[in-house]
GROMACS .gro file of C-alpha atoms in nm:
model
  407
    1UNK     CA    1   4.677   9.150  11.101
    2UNK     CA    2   4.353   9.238  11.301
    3UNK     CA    3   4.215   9.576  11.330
    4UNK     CA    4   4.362   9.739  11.640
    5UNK     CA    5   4.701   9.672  11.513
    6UNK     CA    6   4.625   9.813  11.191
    7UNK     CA    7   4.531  10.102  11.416
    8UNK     CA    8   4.801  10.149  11.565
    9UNK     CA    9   5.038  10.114  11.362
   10UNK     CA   10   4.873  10.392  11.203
   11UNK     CA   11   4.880  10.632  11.463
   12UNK     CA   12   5.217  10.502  11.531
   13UNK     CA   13   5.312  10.670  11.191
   14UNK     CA   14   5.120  10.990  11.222
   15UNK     CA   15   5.362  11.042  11.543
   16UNK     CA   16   5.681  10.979  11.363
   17UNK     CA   17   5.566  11.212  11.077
   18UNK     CA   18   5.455  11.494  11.295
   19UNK     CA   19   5.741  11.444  11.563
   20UNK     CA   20   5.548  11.420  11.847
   21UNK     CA   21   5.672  11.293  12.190
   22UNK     CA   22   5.398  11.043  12.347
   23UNK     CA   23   5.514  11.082  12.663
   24UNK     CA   24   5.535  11.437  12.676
   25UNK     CA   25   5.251  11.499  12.448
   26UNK     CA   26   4.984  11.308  12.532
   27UNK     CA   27   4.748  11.516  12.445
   28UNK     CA   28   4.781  11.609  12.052
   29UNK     CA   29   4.840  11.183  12.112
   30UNK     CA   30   4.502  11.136  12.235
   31UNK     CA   31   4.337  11.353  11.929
   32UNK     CA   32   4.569  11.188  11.666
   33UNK     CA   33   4.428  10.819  11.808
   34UNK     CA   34   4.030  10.936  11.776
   35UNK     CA   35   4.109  11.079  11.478
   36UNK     CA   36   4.250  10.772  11.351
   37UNK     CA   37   4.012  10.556  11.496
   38UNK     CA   38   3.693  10.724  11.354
   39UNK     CA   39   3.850  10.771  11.050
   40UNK     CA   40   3.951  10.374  11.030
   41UNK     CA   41   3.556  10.270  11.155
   42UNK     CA   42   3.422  10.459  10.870
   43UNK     CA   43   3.678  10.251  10.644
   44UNK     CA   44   3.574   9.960  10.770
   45UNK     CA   45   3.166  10.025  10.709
   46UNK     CA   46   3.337  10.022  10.282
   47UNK     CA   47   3.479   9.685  10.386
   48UNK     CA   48   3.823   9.812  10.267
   49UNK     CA   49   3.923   9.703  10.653
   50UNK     CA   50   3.850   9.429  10.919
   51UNK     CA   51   3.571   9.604  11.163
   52UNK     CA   52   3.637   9.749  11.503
   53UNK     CA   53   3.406   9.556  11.747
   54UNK     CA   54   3.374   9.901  12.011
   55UNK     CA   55   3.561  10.256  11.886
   56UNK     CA   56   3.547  10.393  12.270
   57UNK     CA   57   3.765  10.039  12.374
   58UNK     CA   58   3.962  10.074  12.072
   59UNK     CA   59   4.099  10.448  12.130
   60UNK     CA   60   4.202  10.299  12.508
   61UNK     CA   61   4.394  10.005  12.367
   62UNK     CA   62   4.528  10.256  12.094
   63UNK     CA   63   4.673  10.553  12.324
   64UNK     CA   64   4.777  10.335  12.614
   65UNK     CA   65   4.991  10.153  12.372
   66UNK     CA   66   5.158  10.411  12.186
   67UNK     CA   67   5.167  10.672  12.491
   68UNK     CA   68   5.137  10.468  12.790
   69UNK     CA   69   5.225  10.172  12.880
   70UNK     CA   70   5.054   9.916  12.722
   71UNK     CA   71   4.877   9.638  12.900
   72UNK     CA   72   5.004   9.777  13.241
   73UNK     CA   73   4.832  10.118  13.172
   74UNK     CA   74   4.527  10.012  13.328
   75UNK     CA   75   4.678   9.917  13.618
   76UNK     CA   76   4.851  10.226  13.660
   77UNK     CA   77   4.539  10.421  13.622
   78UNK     CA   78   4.351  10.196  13.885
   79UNK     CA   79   4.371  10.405  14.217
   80UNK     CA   80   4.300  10.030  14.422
   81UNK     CA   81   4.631   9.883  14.254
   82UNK     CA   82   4.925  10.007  14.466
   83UNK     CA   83   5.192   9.794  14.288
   84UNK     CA   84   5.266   9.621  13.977
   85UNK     CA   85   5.553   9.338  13.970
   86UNK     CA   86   5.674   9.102  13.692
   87UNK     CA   87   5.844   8.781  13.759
   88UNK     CA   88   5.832   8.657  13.425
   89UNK     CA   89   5.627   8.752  13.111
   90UNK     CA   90   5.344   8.550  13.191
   91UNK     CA   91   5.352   8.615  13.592
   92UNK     CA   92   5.277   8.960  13.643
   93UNK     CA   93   5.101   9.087  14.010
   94UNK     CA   94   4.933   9.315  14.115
   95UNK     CA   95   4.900   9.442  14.469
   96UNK     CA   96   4.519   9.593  14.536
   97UNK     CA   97   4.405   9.741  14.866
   98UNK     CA   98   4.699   9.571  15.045
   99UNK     CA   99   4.667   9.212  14.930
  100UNK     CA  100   4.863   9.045  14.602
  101UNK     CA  101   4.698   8.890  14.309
  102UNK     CA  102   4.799   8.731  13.966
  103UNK     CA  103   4.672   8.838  13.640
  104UNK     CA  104   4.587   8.736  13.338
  105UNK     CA  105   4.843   8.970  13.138
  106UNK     CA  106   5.120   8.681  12.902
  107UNK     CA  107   5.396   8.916  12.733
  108UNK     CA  108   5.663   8.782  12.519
  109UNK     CA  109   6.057   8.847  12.621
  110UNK     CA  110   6.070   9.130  12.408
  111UNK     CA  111   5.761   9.319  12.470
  112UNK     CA  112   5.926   9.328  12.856
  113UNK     CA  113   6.215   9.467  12.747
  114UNK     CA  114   6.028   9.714  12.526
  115UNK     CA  115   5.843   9.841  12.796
  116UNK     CA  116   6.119   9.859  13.017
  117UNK     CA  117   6.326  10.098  12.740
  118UNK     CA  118   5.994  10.344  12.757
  119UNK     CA  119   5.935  10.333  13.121
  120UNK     CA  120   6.352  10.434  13.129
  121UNK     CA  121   6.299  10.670  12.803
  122UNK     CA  122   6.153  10.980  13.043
  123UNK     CA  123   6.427  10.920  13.328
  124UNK     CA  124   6.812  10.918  13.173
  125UNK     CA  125   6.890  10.607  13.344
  126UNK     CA  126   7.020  10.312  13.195
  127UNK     CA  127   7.003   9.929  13.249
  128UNK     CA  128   7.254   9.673  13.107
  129UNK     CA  129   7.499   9.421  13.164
  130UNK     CA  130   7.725   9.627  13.322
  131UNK     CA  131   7.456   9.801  13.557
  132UNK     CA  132   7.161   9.523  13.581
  133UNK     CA  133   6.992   9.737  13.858
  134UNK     CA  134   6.807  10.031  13.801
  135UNK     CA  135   6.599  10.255  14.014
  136UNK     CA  136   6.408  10.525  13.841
  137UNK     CA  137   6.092  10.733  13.838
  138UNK     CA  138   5.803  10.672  13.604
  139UNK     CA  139   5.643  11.059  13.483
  140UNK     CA  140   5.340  11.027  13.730
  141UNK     CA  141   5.569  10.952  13.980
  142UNK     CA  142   5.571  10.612  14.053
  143UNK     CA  143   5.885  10.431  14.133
  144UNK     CA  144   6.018  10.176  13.895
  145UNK     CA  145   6.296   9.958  13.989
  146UNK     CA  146   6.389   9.670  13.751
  147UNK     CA  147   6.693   9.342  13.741
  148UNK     CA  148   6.786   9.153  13.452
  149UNK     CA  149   6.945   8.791  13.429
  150UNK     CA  150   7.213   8.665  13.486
  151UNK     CA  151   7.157   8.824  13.833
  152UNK     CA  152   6.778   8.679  13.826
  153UNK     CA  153   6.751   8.347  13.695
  154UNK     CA  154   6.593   8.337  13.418
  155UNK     CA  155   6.386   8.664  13.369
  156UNK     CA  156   6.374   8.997  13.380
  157UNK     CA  157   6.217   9.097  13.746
  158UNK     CA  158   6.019   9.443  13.737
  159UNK     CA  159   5.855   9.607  14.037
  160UNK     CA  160   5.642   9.949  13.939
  161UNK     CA  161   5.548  10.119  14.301
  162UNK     CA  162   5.261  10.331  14.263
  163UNK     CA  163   5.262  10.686  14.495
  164UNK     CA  164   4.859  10.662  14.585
  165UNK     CA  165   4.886  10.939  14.831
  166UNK     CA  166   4.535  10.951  14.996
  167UNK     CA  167   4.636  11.197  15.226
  168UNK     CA  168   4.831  11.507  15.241
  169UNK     CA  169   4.805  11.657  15.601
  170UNK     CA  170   4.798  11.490  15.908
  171UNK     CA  171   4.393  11.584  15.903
  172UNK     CA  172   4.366  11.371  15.641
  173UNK     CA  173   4.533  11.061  15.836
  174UNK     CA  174   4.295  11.122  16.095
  175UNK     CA  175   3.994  11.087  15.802
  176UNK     CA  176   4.147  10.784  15.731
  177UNK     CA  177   4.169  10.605  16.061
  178UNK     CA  178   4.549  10.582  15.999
  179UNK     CA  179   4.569  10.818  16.342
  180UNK     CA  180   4.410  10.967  16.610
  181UNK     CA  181   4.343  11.294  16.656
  182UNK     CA  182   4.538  11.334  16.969
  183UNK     CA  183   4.826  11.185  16.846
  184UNK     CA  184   4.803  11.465  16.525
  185UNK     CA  185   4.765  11.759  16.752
  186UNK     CA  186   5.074  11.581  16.883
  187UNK     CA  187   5.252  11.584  16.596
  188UNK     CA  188   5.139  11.891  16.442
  189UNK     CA  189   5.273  12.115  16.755
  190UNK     CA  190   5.594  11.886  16.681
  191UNK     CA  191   5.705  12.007  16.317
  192UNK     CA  192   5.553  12.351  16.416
  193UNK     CA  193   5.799  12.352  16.736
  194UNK     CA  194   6.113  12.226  16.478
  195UNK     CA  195   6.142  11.850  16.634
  196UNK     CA  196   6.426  11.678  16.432
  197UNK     CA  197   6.182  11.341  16.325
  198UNK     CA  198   6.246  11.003  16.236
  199UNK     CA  199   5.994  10.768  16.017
  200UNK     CA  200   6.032  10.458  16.075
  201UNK     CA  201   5.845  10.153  15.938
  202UNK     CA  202   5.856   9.798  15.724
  203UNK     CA  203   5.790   9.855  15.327
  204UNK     CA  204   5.476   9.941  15.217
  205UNK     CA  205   5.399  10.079  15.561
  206UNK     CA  206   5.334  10.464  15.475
  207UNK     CA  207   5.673  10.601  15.566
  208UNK     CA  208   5.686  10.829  15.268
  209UNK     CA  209   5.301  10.934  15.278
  210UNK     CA  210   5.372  10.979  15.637
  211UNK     CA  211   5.682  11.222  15.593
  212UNK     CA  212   5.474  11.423  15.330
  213UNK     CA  213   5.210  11.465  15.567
  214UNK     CA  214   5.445  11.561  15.812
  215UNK     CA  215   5.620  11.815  15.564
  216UNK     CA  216   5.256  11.990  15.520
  217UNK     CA  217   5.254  12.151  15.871
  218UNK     CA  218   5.596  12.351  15.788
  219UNK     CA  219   5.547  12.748  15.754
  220UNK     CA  220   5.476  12.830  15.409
  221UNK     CA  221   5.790  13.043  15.436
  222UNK     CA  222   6.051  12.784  15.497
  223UNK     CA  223   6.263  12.658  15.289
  224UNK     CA  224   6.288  12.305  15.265
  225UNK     CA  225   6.536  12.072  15.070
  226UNK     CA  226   6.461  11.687  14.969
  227UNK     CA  227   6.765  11.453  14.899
  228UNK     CA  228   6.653  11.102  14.783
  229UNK     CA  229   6.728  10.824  14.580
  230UNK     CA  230   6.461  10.874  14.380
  231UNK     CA  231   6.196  11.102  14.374
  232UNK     CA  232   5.907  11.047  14.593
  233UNK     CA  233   5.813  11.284  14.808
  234UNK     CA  234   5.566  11.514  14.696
  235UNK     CA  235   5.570  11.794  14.988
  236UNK     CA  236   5.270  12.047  14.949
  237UNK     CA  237   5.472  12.365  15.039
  238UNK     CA  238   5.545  12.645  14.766
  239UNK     CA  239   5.971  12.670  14.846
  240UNK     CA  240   6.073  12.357  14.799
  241UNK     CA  241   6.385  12.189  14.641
  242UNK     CA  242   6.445  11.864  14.537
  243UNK     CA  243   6.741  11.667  14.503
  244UNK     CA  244   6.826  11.322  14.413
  245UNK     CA  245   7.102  11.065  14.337
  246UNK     CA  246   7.255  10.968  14.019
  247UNK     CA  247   7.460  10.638  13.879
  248UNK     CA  248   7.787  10.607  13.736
  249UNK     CA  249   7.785  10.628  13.355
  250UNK     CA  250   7.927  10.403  13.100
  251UNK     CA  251   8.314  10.489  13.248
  252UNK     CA  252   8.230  10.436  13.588
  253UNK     CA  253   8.261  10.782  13.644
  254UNK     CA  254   7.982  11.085  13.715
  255UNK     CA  255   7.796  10.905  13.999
  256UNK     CA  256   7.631  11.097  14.285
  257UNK     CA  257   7.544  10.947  14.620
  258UNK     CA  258   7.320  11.053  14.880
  259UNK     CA  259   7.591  11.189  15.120
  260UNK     CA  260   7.703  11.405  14.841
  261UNK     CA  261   7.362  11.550  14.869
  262UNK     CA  262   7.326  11.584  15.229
  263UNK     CA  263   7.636  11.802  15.209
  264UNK     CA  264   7.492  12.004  14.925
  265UNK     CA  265   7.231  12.045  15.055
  266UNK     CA  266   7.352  12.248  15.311
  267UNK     CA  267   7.495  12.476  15.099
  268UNK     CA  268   7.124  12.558  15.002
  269UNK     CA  269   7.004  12.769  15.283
  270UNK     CA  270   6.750  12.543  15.375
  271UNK     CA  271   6.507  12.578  15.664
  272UNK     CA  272   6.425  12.208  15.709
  273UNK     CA  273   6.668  11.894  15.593
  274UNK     CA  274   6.435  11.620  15.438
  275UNK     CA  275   6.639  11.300  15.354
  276UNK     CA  276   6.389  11.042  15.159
  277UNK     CA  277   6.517  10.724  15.333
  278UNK     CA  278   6.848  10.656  15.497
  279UNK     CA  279   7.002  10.326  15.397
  280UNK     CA  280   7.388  10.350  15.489
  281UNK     CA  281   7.650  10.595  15.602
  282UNK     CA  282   7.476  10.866  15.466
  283UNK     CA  283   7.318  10.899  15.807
  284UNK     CA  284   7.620  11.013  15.973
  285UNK     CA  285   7.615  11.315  15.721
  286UNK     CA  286   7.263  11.386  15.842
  287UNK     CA  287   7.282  11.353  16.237
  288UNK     CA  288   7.606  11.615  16.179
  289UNK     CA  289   7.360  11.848  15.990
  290UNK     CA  290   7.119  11.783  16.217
  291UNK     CA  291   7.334  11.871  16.534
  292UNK     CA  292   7.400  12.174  16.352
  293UNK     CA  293   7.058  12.299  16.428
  294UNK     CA  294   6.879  12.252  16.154
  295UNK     CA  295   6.552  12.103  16.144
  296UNK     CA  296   6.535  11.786  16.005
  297UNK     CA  297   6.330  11.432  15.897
  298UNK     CA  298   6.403  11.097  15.781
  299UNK     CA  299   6.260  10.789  15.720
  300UNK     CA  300   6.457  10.389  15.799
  301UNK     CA  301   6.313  10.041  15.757
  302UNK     CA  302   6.248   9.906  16.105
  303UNK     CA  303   6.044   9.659  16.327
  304UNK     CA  304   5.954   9.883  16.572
  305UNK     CA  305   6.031  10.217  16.683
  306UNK     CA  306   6.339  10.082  16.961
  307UNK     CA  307   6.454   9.911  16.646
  308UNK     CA  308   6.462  10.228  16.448
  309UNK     CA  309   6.671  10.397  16.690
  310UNK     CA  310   6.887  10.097  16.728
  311UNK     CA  311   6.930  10.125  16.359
  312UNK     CA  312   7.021  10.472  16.307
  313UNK     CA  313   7.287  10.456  16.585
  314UNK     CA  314   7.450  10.152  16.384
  315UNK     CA  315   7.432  10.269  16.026
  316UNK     CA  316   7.635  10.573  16.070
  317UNK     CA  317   7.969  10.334  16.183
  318UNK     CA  318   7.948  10.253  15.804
  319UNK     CA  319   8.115  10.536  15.715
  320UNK     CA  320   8.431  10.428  15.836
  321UNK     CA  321   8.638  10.309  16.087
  322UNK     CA  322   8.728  10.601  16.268
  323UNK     CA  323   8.320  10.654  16.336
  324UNK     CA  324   8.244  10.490  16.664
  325UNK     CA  325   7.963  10.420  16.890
  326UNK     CA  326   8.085  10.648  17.146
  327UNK     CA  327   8.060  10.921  16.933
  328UNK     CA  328   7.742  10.848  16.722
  329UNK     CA  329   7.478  10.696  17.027
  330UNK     CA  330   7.518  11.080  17.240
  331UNK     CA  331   7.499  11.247  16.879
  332UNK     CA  332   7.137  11.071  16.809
  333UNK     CA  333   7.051  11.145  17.157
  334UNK     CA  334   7.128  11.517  17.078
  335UNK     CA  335   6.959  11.519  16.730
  336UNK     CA  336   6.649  11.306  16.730
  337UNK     CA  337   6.372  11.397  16.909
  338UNK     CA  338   6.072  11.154  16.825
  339UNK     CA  339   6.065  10.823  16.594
  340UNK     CA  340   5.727  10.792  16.430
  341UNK     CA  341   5.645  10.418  16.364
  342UNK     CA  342   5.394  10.301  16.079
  343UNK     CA  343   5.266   9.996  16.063
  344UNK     CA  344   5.080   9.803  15.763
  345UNK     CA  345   4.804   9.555  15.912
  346UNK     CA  346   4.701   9.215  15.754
  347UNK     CA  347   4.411   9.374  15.591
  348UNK     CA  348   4.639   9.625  15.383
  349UNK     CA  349   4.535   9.922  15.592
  350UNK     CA  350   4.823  10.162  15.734
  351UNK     CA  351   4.875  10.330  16.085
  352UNK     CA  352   5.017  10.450  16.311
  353UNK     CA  353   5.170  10.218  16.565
  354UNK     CA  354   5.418  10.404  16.807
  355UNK     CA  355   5.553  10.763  16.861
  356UNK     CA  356   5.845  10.749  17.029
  357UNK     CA  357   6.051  10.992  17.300
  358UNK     CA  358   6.410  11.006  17.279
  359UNK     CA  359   6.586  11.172  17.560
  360UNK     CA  360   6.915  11.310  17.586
  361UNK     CA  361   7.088  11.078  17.846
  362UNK     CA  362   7.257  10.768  17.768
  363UNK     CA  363   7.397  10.520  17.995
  364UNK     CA  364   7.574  10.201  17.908
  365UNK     CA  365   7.574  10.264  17.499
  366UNK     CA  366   7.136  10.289  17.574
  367UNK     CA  367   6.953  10.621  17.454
  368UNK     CA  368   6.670  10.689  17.787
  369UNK     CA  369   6.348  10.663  17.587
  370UNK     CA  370   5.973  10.623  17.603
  371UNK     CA  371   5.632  10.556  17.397
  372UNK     CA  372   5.461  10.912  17.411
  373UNK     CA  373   5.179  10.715  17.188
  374UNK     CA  374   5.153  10.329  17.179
  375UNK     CA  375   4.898  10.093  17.035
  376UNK     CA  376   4.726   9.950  17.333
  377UNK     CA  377   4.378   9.706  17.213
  378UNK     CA  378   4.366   9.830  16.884
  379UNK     CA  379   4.401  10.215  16.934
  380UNK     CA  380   4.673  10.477  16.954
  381UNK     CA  381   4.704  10.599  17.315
  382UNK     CA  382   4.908  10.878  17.492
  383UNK     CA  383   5.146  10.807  17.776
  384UNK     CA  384   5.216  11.094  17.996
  385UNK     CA  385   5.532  10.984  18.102
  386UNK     CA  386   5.734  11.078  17.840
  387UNK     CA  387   5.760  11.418  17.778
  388UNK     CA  388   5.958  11.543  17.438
  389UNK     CA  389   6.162  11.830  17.418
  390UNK     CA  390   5.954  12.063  17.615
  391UNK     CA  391   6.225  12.311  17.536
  392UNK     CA  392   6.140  12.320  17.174
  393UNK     CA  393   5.783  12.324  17.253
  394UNK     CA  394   5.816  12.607  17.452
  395UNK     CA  395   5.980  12.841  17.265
  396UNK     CA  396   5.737  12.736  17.017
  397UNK     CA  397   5.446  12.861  17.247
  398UNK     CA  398   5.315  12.518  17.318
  399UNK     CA  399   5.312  12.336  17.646
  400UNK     CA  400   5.376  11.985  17.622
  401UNK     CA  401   5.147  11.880  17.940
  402UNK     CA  402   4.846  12.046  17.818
  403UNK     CA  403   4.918  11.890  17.472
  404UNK     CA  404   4.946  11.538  17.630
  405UNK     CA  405   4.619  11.663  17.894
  406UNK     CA  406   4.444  11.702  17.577
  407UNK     CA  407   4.459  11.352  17.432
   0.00000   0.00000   0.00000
């Protein structure tokens, strides 16, 4: 047995004896491992114990294994590494500053599984037979979403999505190069003015960085309620409530969707609606609370920002048969008032690729729309032809003109 597992198996029992909770304690942890570890190097100068070859190494290898996450740990402390996927215990990828690479990590069948049953410890949610999906949170927020044979081959597939938020404002996305300042004056005066806004974008693309930068120009006295899968967003406003979904337990019973949340979330008094991502017919429960007059954002996987609209007036006819086009193409009309489009470029790098007017006529099954912002040789630029909700604006106190003159 060499000396780090000697240490840790050590430390390992000092936890147990003194019922501590790595995860939650990682802390007293971290002094119980350079406790240990000093007190094993000055063991090992008597020869009673193999040698350490560095102490400051050792007390890494030591807590990330018995409070982290092992081998992965350093990964998911490296701010360049945005996600971490495992095809098999001796494949495991990393994605840094946008592009994919394989490293030199081998686990064995069982040390996968282990790690899986820590990463799930923290989050209630369970992953067998029965259920071999699972979606769940990691505790510094990173999404971890995992599938076990026999519906992978051979396997078990994990995917660990890292939330490396660079920005929180839309200031900040400016900083970045991830949008003009124009085009955030633009969008600031929007969630000021209570625009009802759509995020649209492929994964990866910045949708949920985007609606958290979004979120930030709210009044610090609304209230705003989340409803999500799982928990992402990370607004930086001081009332805010969070909600997300919840799978069946071991009966089959107990499960929560998302358009159970929508609907409670109304029942919240809530300023502004914020709904994560919207995947099926939960949409239709959102363009009815939106329609109510409540203030709202989203985010949907799409090509392009046409797509995105295409898309939202097709997913609410899964609801049901009795939900048609004819009523759900004028409701979008009514509800949405600008589709924000993020893009993710070759070289890993996020923008900003379209904002996009909707209108409120529709003729022939087509919402009237137009690019307020497209990308036109590399840059953002503003289109004055389509004008957005100068209503809202207005009573607002902003003038749409002079905020397009402006750009």
């Amino acid at each position: 047995m060499d000396a780090l597992t000697l240490v840790e198996d050590e430390v390992r029992e000092l936890i147990r004896r003194k019922g501590l909770d790595p995860l939650r304690q990682g802390g007293e942890v971290r002094i119980l491992v350079e406790a240990a570890v000093n007190d094993y190097g000055e063991r090992s100068l008597l020869g009673a114990v193999p040698p350490l070859s560095h102490a400051g190494d050792a007390k890494r290898h030591v807590f990330d294994a018995v409070a982290g996450f092992g081998p992965l740990q350093p990964f998911l402390d490296d701010p360049a590494v945005e996600e971490i996927w495992l095809n098999a215990p001796d494949a495991v990828f990393v994605a840094r500053n946008g592009e994919s690479e394989l490293t030199g990590l081998v686990f064995s069948e069982q040390q996968v599984r282990d790690l899986v049953e820590r990463m799930l410890k923290s989050s209630g949610r369970r992953l067998d037979l029965s259920s071999p999906f699972v979606d769940a949170a990691l505790p510094d927020g990173s999404r971890l979403h995992v599938v076990i044979p026999d519906i992978t081959k051979a396997h078990w597939a994990v995917n660990i999505r890292k939330f490396t938020a660079r920005a929180s404002s839309l200031d900040h996305l400016v900083e970045l190069g991830s949008l003009t300042p124009a085009a955030a004056r633009f969008l600031g005066a929007a969630v000021s003015s209570g625009l009802n806004i759509l995020v649209s974008g492929a994964t990866q693309a910045g949708k949920t960085t985007m609606l958290n930068c979004l979120a930030a120009g709210m009044g610090s006295r609304e209230r705003v309620v989340t409803v999500e899968e799982i928990f992402e967003l990370q607004l930086p406003l001081r009332d805010v409530v969070g909600l997300q979904c919840r799978q069946p337990n071991l009966e089959g019973a107990g499960e929560i969707p998302l358009r159970r949340l929508v609907k409670e979330a109304l029942r919240m008094r809530p300023d502004r609606l914020i709904v994560g991502e919207v995947r099926e017919a939960e949409s239709l429960d959102m363009l009815v609370a939106l329609n109510s007059g409540l203030p709202g954002m989203a985010s949907v996987h799409a090509n392009s920002a046409h797509d995105a609209v295409v898309k939202i007036c097709t997913l609410p006819l899964l609801a049901g048969e009795n939900i048609t086009a004819a009523f759900v193409v004028p409701t979008v009309a009514a509800c949405i008032d600008l589709v924000v489009h993020c893009v993710r470029l070759s070289n890993g790098k996020r923008r900003v690729g379209q904002i996009l007017s909707l209108g409120r006529r529709v003729e022939n099954g087509v919402i009237e729309s137009g690019l307020v912002f497209d990308t036109v040789d590399g840059r953002l630029t503003a289109s004055e032809t389509a004008m957005p909700a100068p209503e809202k604006f207005a009573a607002a106190g902003y003038n749409v003109a002079a905020l397009m003159g402006d750009s």
